[in-house]
Short mmCIF file of C-alpha atoms in Angstrom, two decimals:
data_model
loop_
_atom_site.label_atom_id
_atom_site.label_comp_id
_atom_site.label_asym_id
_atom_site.label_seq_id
_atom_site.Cartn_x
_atom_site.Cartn_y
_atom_site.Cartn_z
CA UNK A 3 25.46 89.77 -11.61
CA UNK A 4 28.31 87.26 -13.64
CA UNK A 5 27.52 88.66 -17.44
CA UNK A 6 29.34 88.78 -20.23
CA UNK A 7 31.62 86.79 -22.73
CA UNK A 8 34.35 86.92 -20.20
CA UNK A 9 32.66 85.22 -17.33
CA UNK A 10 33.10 81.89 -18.51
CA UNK A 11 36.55 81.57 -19.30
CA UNK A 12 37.45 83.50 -15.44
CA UNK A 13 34.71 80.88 -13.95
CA UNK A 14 36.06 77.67 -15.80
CA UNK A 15 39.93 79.56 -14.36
CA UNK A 16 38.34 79.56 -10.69
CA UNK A 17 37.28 75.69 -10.74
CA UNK A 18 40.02 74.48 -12.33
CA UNK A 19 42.48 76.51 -10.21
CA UNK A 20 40.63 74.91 -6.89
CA UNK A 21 41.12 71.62 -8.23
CA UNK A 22 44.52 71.52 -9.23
CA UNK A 23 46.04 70.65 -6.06
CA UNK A 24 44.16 67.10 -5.70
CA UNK A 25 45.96 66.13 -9.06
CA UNK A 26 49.53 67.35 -9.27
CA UNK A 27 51.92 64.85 -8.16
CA UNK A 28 49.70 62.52 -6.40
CA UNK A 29 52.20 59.46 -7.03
CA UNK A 30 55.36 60.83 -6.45
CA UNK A 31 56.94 60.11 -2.76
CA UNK A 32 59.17 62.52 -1.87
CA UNK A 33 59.87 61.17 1.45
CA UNK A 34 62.15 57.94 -0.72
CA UNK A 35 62.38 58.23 -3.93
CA UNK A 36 63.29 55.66 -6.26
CA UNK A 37 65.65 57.05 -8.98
CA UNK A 38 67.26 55.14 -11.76
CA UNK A 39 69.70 56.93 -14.87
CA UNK A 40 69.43 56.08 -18.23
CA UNK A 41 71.79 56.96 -20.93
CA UNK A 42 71.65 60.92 -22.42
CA UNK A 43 69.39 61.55 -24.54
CA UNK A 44 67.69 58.06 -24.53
CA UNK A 45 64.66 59.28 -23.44
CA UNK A 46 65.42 57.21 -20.26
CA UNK A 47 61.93 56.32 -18.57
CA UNK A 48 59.72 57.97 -20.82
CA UNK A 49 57.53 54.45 -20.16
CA UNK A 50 57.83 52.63 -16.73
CA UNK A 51 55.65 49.38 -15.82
CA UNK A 52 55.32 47.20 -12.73
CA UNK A 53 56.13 43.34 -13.32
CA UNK A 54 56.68 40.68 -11.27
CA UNK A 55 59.47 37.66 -11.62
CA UNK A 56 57.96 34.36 -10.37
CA UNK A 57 61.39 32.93 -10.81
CA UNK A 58 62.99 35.03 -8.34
CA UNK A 59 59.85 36.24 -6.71
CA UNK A 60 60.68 39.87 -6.99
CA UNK A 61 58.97 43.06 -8.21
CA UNK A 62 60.81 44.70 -11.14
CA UNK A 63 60.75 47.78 -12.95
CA UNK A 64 60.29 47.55 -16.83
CA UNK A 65 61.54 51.14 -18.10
CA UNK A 66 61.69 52.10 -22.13
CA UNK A 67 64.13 53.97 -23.30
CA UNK A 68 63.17 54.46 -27.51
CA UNK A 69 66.09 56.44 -28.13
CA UNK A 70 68.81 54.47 -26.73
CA UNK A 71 71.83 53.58 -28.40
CA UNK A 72 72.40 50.43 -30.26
CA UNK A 73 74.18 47.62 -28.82
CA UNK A 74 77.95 46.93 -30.40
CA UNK A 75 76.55 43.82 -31.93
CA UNK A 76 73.63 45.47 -33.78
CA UNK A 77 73.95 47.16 -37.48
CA UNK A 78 72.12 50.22 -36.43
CA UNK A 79 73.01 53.51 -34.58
CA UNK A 80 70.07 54.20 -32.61
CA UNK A 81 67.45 51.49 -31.41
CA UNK A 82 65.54 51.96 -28.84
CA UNK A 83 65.92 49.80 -25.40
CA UNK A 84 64.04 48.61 -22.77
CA UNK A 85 65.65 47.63 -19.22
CA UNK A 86 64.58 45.68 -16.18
CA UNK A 87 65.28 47.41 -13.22
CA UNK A 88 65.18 46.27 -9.77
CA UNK A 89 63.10 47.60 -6.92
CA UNK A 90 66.17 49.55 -4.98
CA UNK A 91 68.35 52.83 -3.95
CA UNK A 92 70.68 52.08 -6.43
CA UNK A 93 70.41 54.23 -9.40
CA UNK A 94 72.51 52.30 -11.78
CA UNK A 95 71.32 48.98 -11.67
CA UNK A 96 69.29 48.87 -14.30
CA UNK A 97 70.42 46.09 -17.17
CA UNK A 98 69.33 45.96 -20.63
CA UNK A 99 66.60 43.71 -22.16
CA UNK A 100 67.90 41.11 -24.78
CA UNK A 101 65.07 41.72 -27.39
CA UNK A 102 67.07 42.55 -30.54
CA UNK A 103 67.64 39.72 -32.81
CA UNK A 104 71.40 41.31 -34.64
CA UNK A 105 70.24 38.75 -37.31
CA UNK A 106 66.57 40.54 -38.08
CA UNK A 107 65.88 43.62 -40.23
CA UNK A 108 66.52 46.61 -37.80
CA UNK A 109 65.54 49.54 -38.35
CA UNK A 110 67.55 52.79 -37.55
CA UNK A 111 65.79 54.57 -34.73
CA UNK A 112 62.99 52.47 -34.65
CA UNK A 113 61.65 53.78 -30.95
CA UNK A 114 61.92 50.44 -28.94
CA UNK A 115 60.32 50.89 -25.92
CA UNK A 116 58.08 53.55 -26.53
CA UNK A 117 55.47 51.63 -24.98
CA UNK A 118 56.32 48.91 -22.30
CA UNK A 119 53.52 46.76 -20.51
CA UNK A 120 53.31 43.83 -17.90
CA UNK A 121 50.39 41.40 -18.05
CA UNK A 122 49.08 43.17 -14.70
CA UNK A 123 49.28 39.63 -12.93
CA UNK A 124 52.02 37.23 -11.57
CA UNK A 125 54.60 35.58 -14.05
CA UNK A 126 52.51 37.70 -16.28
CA UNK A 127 53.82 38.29 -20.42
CA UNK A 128 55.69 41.94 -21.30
CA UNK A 129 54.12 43.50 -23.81
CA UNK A 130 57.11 46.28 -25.55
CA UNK A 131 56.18 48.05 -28.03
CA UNK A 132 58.33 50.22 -31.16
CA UNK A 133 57.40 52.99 -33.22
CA UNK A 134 59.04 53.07 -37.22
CA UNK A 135 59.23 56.67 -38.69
#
Protein backbone atom coordinates (compact mmCIF):
# COMPACT_ATOMS: atom_id res chain seq x y z
CA UNK A 1 0.00 0.00 0.00
CA UNK A 2 2.66 3.03 1.52
CA UNK A 3 5.81 2.17 -1.00
CA UNK A 4 8.36 3.99 -2.14
CA UNK A 5 11.30 6.43 -1.23
CA UNK A 6 8.80 9.12 -0.69
CA UNK A 7 6.69 7.53 1.96
CA UNK A 8 8.89 8.20 4.68
CA UNK A 9 9.64 11.67 4.51
CA UNK A 10 5.34 12.41 3.91
CA UNK A 11 4.87 9.84 7.04
CA UNK A 12 7.63 11.42 9.37
CA UNK A 13 5.54 15.15 7.82
CA UNK A 14 2.12 13.54 9.13
CA UNK A 15 3.47 12.74 12.82
CA UNK A 16 5.29 15.57 13.27
CA UNK A 17 2.55 17.87 11.90
CA UNK A 18 -0.01 16.12 14.62
CA UNK A 19 2.33 16.83 17.25
CA UNK A 20 3.20 20.24 16.80
CA UNK A 21 0.45 21.79 18.58
CA UNK A 22 1.32 20.15 22.15
CA UNK A 23 4.77 22.04 21.85
CA UNK A 24 4.46 25.52 20.41
CA UNK A 25 4.17 28.07 22.98
CA UNK A 26 3.34 25.99 25.90
CA UNK A 27 4.87 28.70 28.42
CA UNK A 28 3.78 31.75 27.13
CA UNK A 29 0.48 33.36 28.92
CA UNK A 30 -1.21 35.41 26.80
CA UNK A 31 -3.92 36.18 29.13
CA UNK A 32 -0.88 38.68 31.32
CA UNK A 33 2.06 38.92 29.97
CA UNK A 34 5.06 40.02 31.57
CA UNK A 35 7.12 42.30 29.22
CA UNK A 36 10.32 44.04 30.00
CA UNK A 37 12.60 46.38 27.15
CA UNK A 38 16.06 46.18 26.85
CA UNK A 39 18.26 48.50 24.99
CA UNK A 40 18.37 48.11 20.78
CA UNK A 41 20.23 45.82 19.63
CA UNK A 42 21.41 44.36 23.02
CA UNK A 43 20.07 41.25 22.42
CA UNK A 44 17.72 42.12 25.37
CA UNK A 45 16.51 38.69 26.98
CA UNK A 46 18.16 36.39 24.82
CA UNK A 47 18.76 34.43 28.49
CA UNK A 48 16.10 34.84 31.31
CA UNK A 49 16.38 32.88 34.81
CA UNK A 50 14.17 32.68 37.90
CA UNK A 51 15.98 33.75 41.30
CA UNK A 52 14.90 34.46 44.44
CA UNK A 53 16.14 37.45 47.00
CA UNK A 54 16.08 36.16 50.61
CA UNK A 55 16.88 39.69 51.61
CA UNK A 56 13.81 41.12 50.34
CA UNK A 57 11.96 37.90 49.93
CA UNK A 58 11.02 38.48 46.37
CA UNK A 59 11.17 36.57 43.06
CA UNK A 60 13.34 38.31 40.44
CA UNK A 61 14.04 38.06 36.95
CA UNK A 62 17.80 37.64 35.92
CA UNK A 63 17.78 38.65 32.04
CA UNK A 64 21.27 38.77 29.79
CA UNK A 65 21.70 41.07 27.50
CA UNK A 66 25.53 40.11 25.71
CA UNK A 67 25.39 42.90 23.47
CA UNK A 68 24.63 45.74 25.61
CA UNK A 69 26.42 48.81 25.71
CA UNK A 70 29.19 49.62 28.04
CA UNK A 71 28.70 51.56 31.05
CA UNK A 72 30.32 55.39 30.94
CA UNK A 73 32.82 54.21 33.46
CA UNK A 74 34.11 51.19 31.47
CA UNK A 75 37.04 51.42 28.64
CA UNK A 76 35.10 49.39 26.21
CA UNK A 77 32.24 50.04 23.67
CA UNK A 78 30.24 47.04 23.85
CA UNK A 79 30.07 44.61 26.96
CA UNK A 80 27.54 42.65 27.48
CA UNK A 81 24.99 43.16 30.63
CA UNK A 82 22.95 41.35 32.73
CA UNK A 83 19.88 42.99 34.72
CA UNK A 84 17.67 42.04 37.63
CA UNK A 85 14.29 42.60 36.93
CA UNK A 86 11.41 42.55 39.15
CA UNK A 87 8.34 40.37 38.96
CA UNK A 88 5.79 43.30 37.56
CA UNK A 89 3.68 45.24 34.68
CA UNK A 90 6.20 47.63 34.43
CA UNK A 91 8.30 47.24 31.44
CA UNK A 92 11.12 49.47 32.35
CA UNK A 93 12.14 48.51 35.58
CA UNK A 94 14.72 46.52 34.95
CA UNK A 95 18.31 47.85 36.55
CA UNK A 96 21.65 46.79 35.60
CA UNK A 97 23.91 44.23 37.39
CA UNK A 98 27.20 45.72 38.90
CA UNK A 99 29.55 42.87 37.64
CA UNK A 100 32.19 44.83 35.70
CA UNK A 101 35.24 45.60 37.58
CA UNK A 102 36.35 49.26 35.24
CA UNK A 103 39.74 48.29 36.86
CA UNK A 104 39.99 44.51 35.14
CA UNK A 105 41.02 43.63 31.57
CA UNK A 106 37.73 44.05 29.51
CA UNK A 107 37.32 42.88 26.64
CA UNK A 108 35.43 44.66 23.71
CA UNK A 109 32.24 42.77 23.08
CA UNK A 110 32.93 40.11 25.25
CA UNK A 111 29.05 38.66 25.32
CA UNK A 112 28.23 39.15 29.11
CA UNK A 113 25.28 37.50 29.77
CA UNK A 114 25.05 35.09 27.21
CA UNK A 115 24.29 32.61 29.69
CA UNK A 116 22.63 33.62 33.08
CA UNK A 117 21.72 30.96 35.86
CA UNK A 118 20.22 30.93 39.50
CA UNK A 119 21.25 28.18 41.92
CA UNK A 120 17.54 26.73 41.43
CA UNK A 121 17.02 27.16 45.34
CA UNK A 122 16.44 30.05 47.89
CA UNK A 123 19.26 32.75 48.46
CA UNK A 124 20.73 30.54 45.86
CA UNK A 125 24.40 31.83 43.86
CA UNK A 126 23.98 33.45 40.01
CA UNK A 127 25.89 31.80 37.82
CA UNK A 128 26.53 34.61 34.44
CA UNK A 129 28.33 33.57 32.01
CA UNK A 130 30.51 35.60 28.81
CA UNK A 131 31.57 34.49 25.57
CA UNK A 132 35.28 36.15 24.08
CA UNK A 133 35.48 36.11 20.20
Amino acid sequence: LFRGPNVAPCVVCALLSMCIGMYVAFNLDTTFPLLKMGGDGSLFGLSVALHQDLKTDTYLLLVGAPREKAEPNVPANRTGGVYSCPITADQSDCSRMKLIDPGENLIEDMWLGVSVASQGRPGGRVLVSLCCH
